[in-house]
Coordinates of C-alpha atoms in Angstrom, one line a residue:
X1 CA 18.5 -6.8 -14.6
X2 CA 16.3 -8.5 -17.3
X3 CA 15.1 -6.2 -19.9
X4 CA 11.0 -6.2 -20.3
X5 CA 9.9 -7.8 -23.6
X6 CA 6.3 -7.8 -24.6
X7 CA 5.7 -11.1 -23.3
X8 CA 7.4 -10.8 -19.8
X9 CA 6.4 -11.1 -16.6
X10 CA 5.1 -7.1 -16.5
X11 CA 2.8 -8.5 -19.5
X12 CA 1.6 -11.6 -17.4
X13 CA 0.7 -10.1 -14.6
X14 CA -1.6 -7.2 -16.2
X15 CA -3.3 -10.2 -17.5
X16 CA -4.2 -11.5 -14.7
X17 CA -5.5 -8.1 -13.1
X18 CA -7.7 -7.9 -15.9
X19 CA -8.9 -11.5 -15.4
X20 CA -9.4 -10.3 -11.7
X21 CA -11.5 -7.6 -12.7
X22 CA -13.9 -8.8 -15.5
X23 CA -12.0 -6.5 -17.8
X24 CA -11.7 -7.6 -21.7
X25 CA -7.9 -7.5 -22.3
X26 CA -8.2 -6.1 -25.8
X27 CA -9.4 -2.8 -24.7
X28 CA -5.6 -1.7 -24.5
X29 CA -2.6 -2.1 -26.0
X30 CA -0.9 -3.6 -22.6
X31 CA 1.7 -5.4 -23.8
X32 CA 4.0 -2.2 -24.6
X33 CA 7.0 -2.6 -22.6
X34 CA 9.0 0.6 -21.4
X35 CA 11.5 2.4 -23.1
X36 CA 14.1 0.8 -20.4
X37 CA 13.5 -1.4 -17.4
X38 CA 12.7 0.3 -14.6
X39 CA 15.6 1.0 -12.5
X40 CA 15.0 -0.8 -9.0
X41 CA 17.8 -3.6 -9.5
X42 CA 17.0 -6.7 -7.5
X43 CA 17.4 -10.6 -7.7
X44 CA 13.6 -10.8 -7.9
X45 CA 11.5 -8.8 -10.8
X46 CA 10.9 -5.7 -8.7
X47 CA 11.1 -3.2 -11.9
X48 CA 8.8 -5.9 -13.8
X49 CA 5.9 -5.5 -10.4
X50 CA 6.3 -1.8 -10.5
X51 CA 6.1 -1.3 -14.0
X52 CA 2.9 -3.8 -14.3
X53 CA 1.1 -2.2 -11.3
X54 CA 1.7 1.9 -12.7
X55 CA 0.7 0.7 -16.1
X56 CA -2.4 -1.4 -14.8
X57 CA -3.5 2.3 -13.3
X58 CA -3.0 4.7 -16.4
X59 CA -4.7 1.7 -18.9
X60 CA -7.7 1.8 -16.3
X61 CA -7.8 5.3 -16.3
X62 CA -7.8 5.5 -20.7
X63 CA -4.3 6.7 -20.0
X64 CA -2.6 5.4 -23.1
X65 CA 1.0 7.3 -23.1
X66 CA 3.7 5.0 -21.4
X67 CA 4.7 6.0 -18.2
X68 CA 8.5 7.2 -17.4
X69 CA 10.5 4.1 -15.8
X70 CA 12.3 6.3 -14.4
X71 CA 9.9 8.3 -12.4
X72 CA 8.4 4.9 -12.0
X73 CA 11.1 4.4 -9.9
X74 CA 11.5 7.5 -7.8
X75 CA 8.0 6.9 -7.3
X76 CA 8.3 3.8 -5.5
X77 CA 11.1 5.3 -3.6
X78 CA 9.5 8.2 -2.4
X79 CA 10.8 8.5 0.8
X80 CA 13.9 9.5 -0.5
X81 CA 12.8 12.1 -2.6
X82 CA 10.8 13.9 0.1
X83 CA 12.4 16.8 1.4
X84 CA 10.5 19.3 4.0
X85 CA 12.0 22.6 4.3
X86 CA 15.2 21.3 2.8
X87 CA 15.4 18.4 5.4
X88 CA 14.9 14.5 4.2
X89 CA 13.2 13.0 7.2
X90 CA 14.5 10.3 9.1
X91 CA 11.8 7.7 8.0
X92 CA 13.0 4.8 10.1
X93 CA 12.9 4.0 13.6
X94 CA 15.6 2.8 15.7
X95 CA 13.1 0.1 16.3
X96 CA 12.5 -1.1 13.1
X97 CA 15.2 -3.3 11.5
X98 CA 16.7 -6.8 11.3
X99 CA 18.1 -8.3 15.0
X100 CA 19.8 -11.4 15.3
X101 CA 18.4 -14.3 17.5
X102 CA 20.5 -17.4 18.8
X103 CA 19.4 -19.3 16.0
X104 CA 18.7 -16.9 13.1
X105 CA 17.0 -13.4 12.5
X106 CA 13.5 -11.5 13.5
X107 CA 12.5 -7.9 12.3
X108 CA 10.9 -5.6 13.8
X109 CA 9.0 -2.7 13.3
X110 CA 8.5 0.5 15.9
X111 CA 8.1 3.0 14.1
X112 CA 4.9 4.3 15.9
X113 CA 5.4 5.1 19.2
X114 CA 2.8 2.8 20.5
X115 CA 4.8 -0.2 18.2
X116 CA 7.9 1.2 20.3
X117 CA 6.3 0.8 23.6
X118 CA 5.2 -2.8 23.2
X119 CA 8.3 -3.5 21.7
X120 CA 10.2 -2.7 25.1
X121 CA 6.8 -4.6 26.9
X122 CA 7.6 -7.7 25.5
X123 CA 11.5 -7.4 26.1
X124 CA 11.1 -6.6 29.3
X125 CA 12.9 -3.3 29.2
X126 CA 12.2 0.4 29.9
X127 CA 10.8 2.6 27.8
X128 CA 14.0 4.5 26.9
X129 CA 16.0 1.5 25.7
X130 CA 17.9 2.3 23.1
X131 CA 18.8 -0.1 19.8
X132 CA 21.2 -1.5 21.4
X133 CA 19.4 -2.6 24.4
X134 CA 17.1 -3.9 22.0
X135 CA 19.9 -6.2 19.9
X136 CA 21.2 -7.4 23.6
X137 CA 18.1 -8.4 24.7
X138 CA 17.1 -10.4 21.2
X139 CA 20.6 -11.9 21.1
X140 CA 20.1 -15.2 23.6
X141 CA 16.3 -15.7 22.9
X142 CA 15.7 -18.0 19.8
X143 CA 14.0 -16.5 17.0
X144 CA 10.4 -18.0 17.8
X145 CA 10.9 -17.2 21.5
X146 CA 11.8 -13.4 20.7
X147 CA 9.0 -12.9 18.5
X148 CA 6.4 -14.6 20.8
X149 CA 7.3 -11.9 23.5
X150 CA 7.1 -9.3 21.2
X151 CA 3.7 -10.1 19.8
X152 CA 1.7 -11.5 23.4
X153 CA 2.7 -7.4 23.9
X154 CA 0.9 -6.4 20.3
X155 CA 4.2 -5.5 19.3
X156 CA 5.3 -6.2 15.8
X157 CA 7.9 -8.7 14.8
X158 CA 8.5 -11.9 12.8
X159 CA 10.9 -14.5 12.0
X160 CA 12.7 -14.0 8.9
X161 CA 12.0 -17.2 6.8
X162 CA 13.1 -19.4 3.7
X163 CA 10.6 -18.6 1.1
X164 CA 8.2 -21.5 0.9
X165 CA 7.1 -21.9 -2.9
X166 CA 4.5 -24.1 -2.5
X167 CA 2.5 -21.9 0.2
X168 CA 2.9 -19.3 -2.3
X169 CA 1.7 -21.7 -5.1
X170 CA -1.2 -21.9 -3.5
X171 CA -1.4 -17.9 -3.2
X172 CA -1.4 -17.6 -6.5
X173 CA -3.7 -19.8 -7.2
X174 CA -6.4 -17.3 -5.6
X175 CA -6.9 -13.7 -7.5
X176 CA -4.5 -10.9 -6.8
X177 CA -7.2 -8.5 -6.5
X178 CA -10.5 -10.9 -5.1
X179 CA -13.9 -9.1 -6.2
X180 CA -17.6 -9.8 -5.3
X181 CA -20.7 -8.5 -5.9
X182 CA -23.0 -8.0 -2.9
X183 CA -26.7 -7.3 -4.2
X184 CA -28.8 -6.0 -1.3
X185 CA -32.0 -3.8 -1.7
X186 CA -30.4 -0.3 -2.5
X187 CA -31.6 3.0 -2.0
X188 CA -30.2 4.3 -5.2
X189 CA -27.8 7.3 -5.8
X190 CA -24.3 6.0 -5.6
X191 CA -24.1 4.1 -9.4
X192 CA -24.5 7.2 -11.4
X193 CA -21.7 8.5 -9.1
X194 CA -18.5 10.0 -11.5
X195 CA -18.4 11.8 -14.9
X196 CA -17.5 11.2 -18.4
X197 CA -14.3 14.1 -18.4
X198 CA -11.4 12.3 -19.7
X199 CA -9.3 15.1 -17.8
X200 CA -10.7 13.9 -14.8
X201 CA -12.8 10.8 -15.0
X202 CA -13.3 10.2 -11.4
X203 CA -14.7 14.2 -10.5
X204 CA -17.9 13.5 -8.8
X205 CA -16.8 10.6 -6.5
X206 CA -16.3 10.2 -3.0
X207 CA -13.9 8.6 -1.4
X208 CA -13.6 7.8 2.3
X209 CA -9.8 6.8 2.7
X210 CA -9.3 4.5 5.9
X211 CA -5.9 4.0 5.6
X212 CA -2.6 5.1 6.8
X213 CA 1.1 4.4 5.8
X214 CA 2.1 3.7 2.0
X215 CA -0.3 1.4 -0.1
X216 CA -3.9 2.5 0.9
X217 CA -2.5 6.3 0.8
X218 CA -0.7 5.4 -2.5
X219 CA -4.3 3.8 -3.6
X220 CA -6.2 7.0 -2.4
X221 CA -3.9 9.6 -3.8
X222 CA -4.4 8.0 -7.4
X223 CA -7.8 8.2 -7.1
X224 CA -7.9 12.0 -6.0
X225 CA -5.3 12.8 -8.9
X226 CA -7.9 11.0 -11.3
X227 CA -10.7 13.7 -10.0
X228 CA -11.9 12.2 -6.6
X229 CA -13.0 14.1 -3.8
X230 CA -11.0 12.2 -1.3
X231 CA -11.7 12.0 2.7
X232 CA -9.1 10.4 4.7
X233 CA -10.3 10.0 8.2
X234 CA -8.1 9.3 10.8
X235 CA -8.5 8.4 14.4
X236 CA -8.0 11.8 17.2
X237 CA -5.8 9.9 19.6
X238 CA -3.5 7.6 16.5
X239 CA -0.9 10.7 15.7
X240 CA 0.2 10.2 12.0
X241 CA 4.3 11.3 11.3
X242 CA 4.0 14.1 9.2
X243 CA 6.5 12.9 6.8
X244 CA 4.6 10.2 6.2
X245 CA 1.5 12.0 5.5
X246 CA 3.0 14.4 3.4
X247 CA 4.7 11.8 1.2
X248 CA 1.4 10.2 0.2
X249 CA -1.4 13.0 0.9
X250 CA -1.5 15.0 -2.1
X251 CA -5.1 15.9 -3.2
X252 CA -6.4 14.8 -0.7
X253 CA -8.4 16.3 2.8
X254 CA -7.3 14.8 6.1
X255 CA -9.7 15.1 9.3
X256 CA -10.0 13.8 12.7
X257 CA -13.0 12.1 13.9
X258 CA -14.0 9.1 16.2
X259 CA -15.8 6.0 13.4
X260 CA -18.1 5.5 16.7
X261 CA -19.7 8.9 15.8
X262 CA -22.8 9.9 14.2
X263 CA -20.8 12.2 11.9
X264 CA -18.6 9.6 10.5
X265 CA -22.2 7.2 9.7
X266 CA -23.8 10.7 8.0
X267 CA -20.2 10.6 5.9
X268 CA -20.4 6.9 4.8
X269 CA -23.6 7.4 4.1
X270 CA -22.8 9.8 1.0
X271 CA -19.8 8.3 0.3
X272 CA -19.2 6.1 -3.2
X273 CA -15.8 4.7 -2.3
X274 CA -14.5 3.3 1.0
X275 CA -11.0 2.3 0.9
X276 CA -9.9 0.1 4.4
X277 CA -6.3 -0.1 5.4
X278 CA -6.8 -1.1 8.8
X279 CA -6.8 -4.8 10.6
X280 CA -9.8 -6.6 9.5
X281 CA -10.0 -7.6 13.3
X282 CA -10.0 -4.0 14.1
X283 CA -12.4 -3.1 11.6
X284 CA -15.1 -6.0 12.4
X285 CA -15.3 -4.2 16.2
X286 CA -15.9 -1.2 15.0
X287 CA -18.5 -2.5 13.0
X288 CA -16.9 -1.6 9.5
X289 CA -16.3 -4.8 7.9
X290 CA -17.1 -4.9 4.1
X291 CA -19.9 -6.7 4.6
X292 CA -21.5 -4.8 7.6
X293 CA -20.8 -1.3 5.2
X294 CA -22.8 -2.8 2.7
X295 CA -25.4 -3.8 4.8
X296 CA -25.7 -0.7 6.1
X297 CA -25.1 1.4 2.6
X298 CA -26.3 -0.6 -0.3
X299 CA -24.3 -0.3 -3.6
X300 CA -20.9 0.7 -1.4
X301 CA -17.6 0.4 -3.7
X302 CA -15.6 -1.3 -0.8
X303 CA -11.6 -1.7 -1.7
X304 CA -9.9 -3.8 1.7
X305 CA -6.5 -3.6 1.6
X306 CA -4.6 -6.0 4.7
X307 CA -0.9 -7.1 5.7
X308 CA -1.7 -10.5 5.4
X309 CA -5.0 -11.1 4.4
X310 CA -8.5 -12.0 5.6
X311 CA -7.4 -15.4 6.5
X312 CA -5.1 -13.8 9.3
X313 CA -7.2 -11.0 10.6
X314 CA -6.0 -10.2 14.4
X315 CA -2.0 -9.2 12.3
X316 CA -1.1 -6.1 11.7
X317 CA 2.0 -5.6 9.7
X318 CA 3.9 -3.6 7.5
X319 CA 5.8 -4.3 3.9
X320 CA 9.3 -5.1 5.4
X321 CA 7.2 -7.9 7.7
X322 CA 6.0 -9.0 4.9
X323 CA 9.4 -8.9 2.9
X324 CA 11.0 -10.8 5.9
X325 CA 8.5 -13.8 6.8
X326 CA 7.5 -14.8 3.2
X327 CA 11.5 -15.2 2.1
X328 CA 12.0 -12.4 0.4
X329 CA 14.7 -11.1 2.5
X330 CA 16.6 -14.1 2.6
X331 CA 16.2 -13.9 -1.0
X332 CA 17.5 -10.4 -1.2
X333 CA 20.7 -11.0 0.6
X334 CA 24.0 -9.4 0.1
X335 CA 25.9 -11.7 2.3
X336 CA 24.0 -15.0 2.5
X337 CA 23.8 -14.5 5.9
X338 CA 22.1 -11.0 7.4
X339 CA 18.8 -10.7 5.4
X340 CA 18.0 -8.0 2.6
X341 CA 15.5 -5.5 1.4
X342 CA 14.0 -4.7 -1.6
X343 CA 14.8 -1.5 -3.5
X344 CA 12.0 -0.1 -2.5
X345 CA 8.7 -0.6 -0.5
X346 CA 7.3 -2.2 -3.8
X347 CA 4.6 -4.3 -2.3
X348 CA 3.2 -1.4 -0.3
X349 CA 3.2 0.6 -3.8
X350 CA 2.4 -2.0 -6.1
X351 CA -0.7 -2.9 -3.9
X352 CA -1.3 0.7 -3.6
X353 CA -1.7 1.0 -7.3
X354 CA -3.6 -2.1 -7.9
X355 CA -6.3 -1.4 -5.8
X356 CA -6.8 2.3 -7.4
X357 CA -6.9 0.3 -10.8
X358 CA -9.3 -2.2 -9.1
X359 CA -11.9 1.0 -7.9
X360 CA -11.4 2.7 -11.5
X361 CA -12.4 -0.6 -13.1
X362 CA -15.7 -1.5 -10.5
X363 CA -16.4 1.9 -10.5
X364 CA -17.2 1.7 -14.5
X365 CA -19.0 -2.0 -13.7
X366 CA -21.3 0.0 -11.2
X367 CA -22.7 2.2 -13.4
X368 CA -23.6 -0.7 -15.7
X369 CA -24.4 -3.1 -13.8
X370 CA -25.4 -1.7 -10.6
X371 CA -25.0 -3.8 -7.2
X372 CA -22.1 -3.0 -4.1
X373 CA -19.1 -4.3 -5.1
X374 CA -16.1 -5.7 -2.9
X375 CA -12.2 -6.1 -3.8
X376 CA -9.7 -6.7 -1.7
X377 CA -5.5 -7.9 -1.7
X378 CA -2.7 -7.8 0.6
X379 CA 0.7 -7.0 0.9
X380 CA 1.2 -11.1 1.0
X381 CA -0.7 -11.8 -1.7
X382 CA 1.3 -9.4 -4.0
X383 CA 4.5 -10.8 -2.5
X384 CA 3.8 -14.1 -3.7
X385 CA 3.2 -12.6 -7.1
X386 CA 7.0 -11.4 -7.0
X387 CA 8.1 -14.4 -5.7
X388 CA 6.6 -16.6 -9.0
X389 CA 7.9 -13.8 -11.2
X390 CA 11.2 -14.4 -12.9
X391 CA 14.5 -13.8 -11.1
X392 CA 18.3 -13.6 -11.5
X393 CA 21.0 -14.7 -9.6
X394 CA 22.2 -11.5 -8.9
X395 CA 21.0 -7.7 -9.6
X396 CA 23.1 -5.3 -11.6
X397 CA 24.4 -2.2 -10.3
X398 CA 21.2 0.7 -11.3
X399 CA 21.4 3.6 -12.7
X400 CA 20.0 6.3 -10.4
X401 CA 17.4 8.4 -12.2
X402 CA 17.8 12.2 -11.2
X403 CA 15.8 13.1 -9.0
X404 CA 15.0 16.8 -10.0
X405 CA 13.6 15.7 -13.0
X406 CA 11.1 13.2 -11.4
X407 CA 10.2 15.8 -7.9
X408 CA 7.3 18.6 -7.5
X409 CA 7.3 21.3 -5.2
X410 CA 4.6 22.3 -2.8
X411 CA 3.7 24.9 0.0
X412 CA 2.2 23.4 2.9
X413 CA 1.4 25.4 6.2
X414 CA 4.3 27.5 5.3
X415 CA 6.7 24.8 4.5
X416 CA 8.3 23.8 1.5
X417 CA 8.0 20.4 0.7
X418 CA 9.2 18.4 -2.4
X419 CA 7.7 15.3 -3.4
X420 CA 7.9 11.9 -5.9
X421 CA 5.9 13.4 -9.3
X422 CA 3.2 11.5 -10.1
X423 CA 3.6 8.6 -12.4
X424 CA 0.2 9.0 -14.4
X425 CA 1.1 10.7 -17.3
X426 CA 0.0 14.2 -17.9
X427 CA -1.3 14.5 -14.6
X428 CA -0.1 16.2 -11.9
X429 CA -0.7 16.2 -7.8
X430 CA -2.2 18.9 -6.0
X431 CA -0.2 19.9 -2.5
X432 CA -1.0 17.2 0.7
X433 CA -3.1 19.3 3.0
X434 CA -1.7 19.2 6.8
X435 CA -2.7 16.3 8.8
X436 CA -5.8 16.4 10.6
X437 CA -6.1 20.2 9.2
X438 CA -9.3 19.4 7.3
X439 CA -13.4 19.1 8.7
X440 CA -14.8 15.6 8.4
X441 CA -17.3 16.7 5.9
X442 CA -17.5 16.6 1.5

């Protein structure tokens, strides 16, 4: 594992989020590299992405102390710090994994029951098929034909894939985090929103979260620990796993409601923030695009975070998807031949902490310049950062940071859960409320 120096990569990159953003890179001293690289040992720079994303949030938020590698690292595996009642959840489905194909690999992901379902759909088996049935069914079908099955059902699989450098060339040749400024006729009242208490610069804000699994959560839960009074919304009939919740809801209030309701308009209406995790297909018919929130609420932050991007709007996906179709995987092999992971979810967290940096940074622009502001990225977009990013032919074995050292404790609904600490320094989270627990109102 390369060590950071103050021109690496993690350097690099916070240069271009600045760039993104409008931001002057001599307001801060970004080129500080930790005291040791962050342990998440990989052939591509994964400790380099995580470290550059974290810092990007604490410079944003006039954090100047480093963060801890460490817990940087803990962080972005929080699913294996998270303990409920003494129990570490099982966080992945039977469904979701890598299946071989008569002429390669696909992955899947069913971790949702309604994933599950179409999974079996476009198999062709019953809805109690087990993994196995699953691998036995996959096995004869090429790797195109499997995964066209899956997905005419709405299930969710792709081929895993060579990377291709120049399509991710071109990737990077677009902004990691892509802002506009939308100037309609405003009513006024949302560009004054926030405070000037360094202890919690973001108190005052609202923030409708949108999102569900790891990086709009991740995103969210920064901005609540920053002083934000955090929504998250949640469709009544889309049950979230409470693990999952739990692992990313800290500070944050979680309701139910319908977004075809008059309530939800009357709590858009007040809000400051948005933050969109959903399909941008999915969120154009419900008539909550970017552009038809601003419409309707002039001078709307609006931070869209997507699988794969605008440019694909009907796909949903998920980070090992996106791991497995842009090359990734096939990168991060043990074996050369079944594909490999990441050490951690890192382009759900990374983009997670991007975006918070991106709606700390706008929300500052706001106030002085005024107008409704749009930024969006995607898990893709960030994984074609990585894949330009500077890599070794093979990772060293990492040191494991202990993981009481880099955990808080919290009752929730009578349950003791433990958590990843936050990586802001001197900040700490407040407990996750239940799921759903909360009234759709500020």
């Amino acid at each position: 594992m390369n060590e950071p120096s103050n021109h690496g990569p993690a350097a690099a990159l916070l240069d271009r989020v600045w760039a993104d953003l409008g931001i002057d890179v001599r307001f801060a001293d970004d080129d500080t590299p930790p005291r040791h690289a962050v342990p998440l040992p990989s052939r591509l720079a994964t400790g380099e992405l995580a470290w550059a994303s974290v810092r990007a949030a604490c410079l944003a938020s006039g954090i100047g102390t480093l963060p801890d590698p460490d817990r940087v690292a803990v962080a972005y595996r929080s699913d294996r710090a998270l303990t409920v009642e003494g129990a570490s959840p099982d966080v992945w489905s039977p469904y979701s994994g890598f299946f071989r194909a008569s002429d390669g690999w696909i992955r899947t992901h069913g971790n949702y029951p309604h994933h599950a379902t179409r999974l079996h759909a476009g198999l062709d088996l019953a809805p109690g098929a087990d993994a196995d049935d699953v691998r036995e069914a996959i096995l004869p079908l090429s790797a195109a034909d499997a995964v066209d099955r899956i997905t005419a059902e709405r299930g969710l699989a792709v081929r895993v894939q060579q990377e291709n450098p120049e399509h991710d060339a071109t990737l990077r040749a677009t902004p990691l985090l892509h802002v506009e400024r939308i100037d309609l006729p405003s009513r006024g009242g949302r560009h004054d929103a926030g405070t000037r208490d360094d202890r919690a610069p973001l108190a005052g804000v609202r923030v409708l979260d949108l999102t569900r699994v790891i990086a709009g959560p991740v995103c969210t839960r920064t901005l609540a620990l920053l002083g934000a009074d955090v929504l998250r919304i949640d469709p009544p009939h889309l049950a979230e796993p409470e693990w999952q919740h739990l692992d990313t809801g800290h500070g944050k209030r979680s309701a139910l409601l319908d977004a075809r309701t008059d309530r939800f308009e009357e709590l858009l209406a007040s809000a400051h923030v948005v933050v969109l995790g959903y399909r941008p297909e999915s969120l154009d018919r419900l008539g909550l695009s970017a552009a038809a929130l601003l419409e309707r609420h002039p001078g709307l932050l609006v931070a869209q975070l997507s699988a794969w991007g605008i440019e694909e709007p009907s796909r949903a996906g998920f980070d090992s998807l996106v791991q497995a179709e842009s090359g990734i995987s096939m990168i991060e092999t043990l074996d050369g031949d079944r594909p490999g992971v990441l050490p951690a979810q890192a382009l759900d967290h990374s983009a997670g902490y991007l975006l918070a940096t991106a709606v700390i940074s706008l929300l500052r622009r706001r106030r002085r310049e005024g107008g409704g502001w749009v930024v969006r990225t995607s898990l893709r977009r960030v994984a074609a950062e990585l894949l330009g990013m500077p890599r070794s032919s093979r990772p060293e074995a990492g040191r494991e940071p202990a993981l009481a050292t880099h955990t808080s404790a919290f009752e929730v609904a009578g349950q003791t859960v433990i958590t990843a600490a936050s990586v802001l320094p001197g900040l700490e989270f407040t407990a996750p409320h239940r799921w759903g627990s909360d009234q759709p109102r500020w």
